[in-house]
Tab-separated table of C-alpha atoms and ligand atoms in Angstrom:
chain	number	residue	atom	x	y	z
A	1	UNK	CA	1.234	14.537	1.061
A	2	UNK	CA	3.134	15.722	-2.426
A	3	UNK	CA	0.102	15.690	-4.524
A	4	UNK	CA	0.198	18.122	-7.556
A	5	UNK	CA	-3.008	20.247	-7.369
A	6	UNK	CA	-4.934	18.512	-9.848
A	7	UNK	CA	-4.899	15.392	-10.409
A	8	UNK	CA	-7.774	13.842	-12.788
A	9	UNK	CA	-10.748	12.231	-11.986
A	10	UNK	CA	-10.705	7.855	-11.838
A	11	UNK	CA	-12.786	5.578	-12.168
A	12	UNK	CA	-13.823	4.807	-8.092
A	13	UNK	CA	-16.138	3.589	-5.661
A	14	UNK	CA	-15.304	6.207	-2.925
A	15	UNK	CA	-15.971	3.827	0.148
A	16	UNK	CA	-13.469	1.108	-1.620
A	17	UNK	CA	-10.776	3.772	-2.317
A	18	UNK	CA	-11.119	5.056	1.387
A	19	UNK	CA	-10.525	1.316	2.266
A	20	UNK	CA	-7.732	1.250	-0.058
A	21	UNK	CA	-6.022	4.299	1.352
A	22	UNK	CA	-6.838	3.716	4.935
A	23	UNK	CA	-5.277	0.478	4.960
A	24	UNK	CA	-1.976	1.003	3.485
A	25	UNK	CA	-1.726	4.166	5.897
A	26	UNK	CA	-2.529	2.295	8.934
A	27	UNK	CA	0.265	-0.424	8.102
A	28	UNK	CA	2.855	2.609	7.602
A	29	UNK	CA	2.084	3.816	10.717
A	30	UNK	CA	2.098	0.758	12.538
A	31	UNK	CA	5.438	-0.803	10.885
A	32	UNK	CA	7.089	2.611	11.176
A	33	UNK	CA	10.099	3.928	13.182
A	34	UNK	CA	8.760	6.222	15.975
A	35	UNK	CA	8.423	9.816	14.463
A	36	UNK	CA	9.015	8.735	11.062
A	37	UNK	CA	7.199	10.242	8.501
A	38	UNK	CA	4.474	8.923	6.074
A	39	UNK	CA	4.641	9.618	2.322
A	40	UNK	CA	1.407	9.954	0.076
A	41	UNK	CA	2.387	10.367	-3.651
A	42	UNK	CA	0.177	10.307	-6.663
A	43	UNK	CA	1.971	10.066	-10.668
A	44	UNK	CA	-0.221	10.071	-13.565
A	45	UNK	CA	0.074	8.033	-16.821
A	46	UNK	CA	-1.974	8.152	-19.761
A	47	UNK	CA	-4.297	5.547	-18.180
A	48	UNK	CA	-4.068	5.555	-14.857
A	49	UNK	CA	-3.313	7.382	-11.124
A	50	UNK	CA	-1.187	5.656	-9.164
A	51	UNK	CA	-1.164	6.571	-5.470
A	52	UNK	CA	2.039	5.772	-3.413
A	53	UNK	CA	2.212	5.217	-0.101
A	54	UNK	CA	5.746	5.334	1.845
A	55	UNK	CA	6.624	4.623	5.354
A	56	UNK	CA	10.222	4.435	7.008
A	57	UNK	CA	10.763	1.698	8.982
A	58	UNK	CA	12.127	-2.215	9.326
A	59	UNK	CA	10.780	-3.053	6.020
A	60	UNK	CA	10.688	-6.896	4.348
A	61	UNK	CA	13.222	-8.808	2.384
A	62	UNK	CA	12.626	-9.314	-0.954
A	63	UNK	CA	11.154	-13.292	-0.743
A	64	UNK	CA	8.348	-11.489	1.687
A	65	UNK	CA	7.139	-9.381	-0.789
A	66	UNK	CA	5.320	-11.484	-3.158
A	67	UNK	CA	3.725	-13.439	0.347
A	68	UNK	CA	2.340	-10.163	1.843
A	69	UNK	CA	-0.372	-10.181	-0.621
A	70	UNK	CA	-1.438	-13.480	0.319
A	71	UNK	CA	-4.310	-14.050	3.095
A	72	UNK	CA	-3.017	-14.475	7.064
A	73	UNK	CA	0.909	-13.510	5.480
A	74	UNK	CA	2.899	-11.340	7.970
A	75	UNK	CA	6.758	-11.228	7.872
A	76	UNK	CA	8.881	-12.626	10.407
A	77	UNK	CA	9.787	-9.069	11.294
A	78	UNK	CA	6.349	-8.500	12.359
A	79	UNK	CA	5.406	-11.718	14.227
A	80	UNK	CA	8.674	-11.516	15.885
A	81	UNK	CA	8.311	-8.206	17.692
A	82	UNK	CA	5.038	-8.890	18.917
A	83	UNK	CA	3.213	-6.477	17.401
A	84	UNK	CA	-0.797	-7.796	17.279
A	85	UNK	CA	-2.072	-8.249	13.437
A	86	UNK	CA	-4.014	-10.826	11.238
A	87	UNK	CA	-2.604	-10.056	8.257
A	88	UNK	CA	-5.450	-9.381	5.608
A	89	UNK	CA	-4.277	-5.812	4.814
A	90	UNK	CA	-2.340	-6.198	1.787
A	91	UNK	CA	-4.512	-9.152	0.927
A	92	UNK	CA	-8.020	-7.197	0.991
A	93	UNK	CA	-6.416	-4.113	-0.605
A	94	UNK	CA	-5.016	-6.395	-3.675
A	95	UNK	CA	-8.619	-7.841	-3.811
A	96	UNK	CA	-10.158	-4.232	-3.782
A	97	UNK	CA	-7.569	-2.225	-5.993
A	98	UNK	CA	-8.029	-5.581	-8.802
A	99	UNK	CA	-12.372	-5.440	-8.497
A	100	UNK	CA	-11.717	-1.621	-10.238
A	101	UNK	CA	-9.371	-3.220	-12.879
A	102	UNK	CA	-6.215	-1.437	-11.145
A	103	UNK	CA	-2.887	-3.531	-9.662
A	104	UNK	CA	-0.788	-3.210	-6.673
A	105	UNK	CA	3.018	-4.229	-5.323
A	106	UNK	CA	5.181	-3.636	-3.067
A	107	UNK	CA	8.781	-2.562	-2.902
A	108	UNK	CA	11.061	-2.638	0.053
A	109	UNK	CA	14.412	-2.106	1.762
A	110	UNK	CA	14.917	-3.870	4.788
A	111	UNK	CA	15.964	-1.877	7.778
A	112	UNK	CA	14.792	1.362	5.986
A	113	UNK	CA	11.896	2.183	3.724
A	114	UNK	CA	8.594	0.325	2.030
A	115	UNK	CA	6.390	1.950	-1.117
A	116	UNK	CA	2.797	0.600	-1.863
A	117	UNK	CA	1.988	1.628	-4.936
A	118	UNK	CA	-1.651	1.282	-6.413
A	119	UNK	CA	-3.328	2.022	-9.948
A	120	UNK	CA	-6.367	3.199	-10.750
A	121	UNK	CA	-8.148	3.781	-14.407
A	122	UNK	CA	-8.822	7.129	-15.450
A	123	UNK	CA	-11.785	7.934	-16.161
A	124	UNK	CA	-13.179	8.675	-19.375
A	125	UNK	CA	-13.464	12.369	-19.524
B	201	ATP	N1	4.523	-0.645	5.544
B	201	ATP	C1	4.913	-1.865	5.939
B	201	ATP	N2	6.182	-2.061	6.386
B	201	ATP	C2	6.583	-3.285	6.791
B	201	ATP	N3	5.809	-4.383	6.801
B	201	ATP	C3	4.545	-4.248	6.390
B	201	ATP	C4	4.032	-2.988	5.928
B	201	ATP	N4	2.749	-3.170	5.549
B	201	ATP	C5	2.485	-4.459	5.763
B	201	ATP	N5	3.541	-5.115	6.264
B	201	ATP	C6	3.644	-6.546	6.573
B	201	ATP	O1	2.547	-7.191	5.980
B	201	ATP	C7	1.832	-7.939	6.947
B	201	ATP	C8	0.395	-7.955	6.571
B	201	ATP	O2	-0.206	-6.681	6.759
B	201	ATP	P1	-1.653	-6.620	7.469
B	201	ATP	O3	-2.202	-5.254	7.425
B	201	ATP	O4	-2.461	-7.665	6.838
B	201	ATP	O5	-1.329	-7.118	8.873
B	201	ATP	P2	-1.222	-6.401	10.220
B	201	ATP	O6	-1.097	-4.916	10.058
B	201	ATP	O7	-0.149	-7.138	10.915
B	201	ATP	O8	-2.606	-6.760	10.864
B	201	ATP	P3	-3.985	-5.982	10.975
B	201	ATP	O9	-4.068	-5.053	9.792
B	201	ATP	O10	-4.961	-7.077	10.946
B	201	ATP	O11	-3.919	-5.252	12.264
B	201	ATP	C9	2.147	-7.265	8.261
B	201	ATP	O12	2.023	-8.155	9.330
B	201	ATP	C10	3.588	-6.864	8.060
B	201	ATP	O13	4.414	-7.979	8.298
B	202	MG	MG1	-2.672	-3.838	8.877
């Protein structure tokens, strides 16, 4: 976790971000080379937080990307090596992250790395 040591407050429900986090972390674990670490990053703009969420590992190819946030998607990588799923993550996490008026995407290098990043508002202080 590289997290500076404050990082302002948001505008949250704390049960939703838990989902949020929880989910992406799960997925970096499971698509993950064995030992690899997991990345949590946070950057903050004038608006918002956005939390990052990095995992080393086989990655997607760019014409996944934009599927993996659509409901029962998994990438051929996944379904091919037999590893169980449904494929809602991404797709319940977009849905979450959007309800507090925030936006998600993915970036990825096959064979070697993927980043979820999410935003969050800042909240008025
Ligand atoms: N960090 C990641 N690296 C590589 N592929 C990923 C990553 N996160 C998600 N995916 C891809 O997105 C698909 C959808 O993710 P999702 O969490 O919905 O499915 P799952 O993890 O396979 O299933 P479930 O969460 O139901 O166990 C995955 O099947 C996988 O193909
Ligand atoms: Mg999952």
């Amino acid at each position: 976790v590289v997290v500076p040591e404050t990082v302002p407050p948001v505008e949250a429900d704390r049960g939703r971000f838990e989902q949020i986090l929880v989910n992406l972390l799960r997925n970096a674990a499971k698509y993950s080379f064995a030992d690899a670490e997991v990345l949590v990053e946070t950057q903050v703009t004038p608006t918002e937080v956005v939390i990052s969420v990095t995992n080393y590992g086989p990655g997607m190819t760019p014409d996944e990307i934009p599927r993996l946030f659509t409901r029962f998607y998994r990438t051929r990588e996944a379904e091919g090596s037999g590893i169980p799923g449904l494929g809602l993550g991404p797709y319940i996490a977009k849905g979450l992250v959007e309800a507090h008026g925030g936006h998600i995407w993915a970036e990825s290098e096959a064979d070697k790395r993927t980043t979820f990043h999410f935003t969050l508002p800042r909240a008025m202080e």
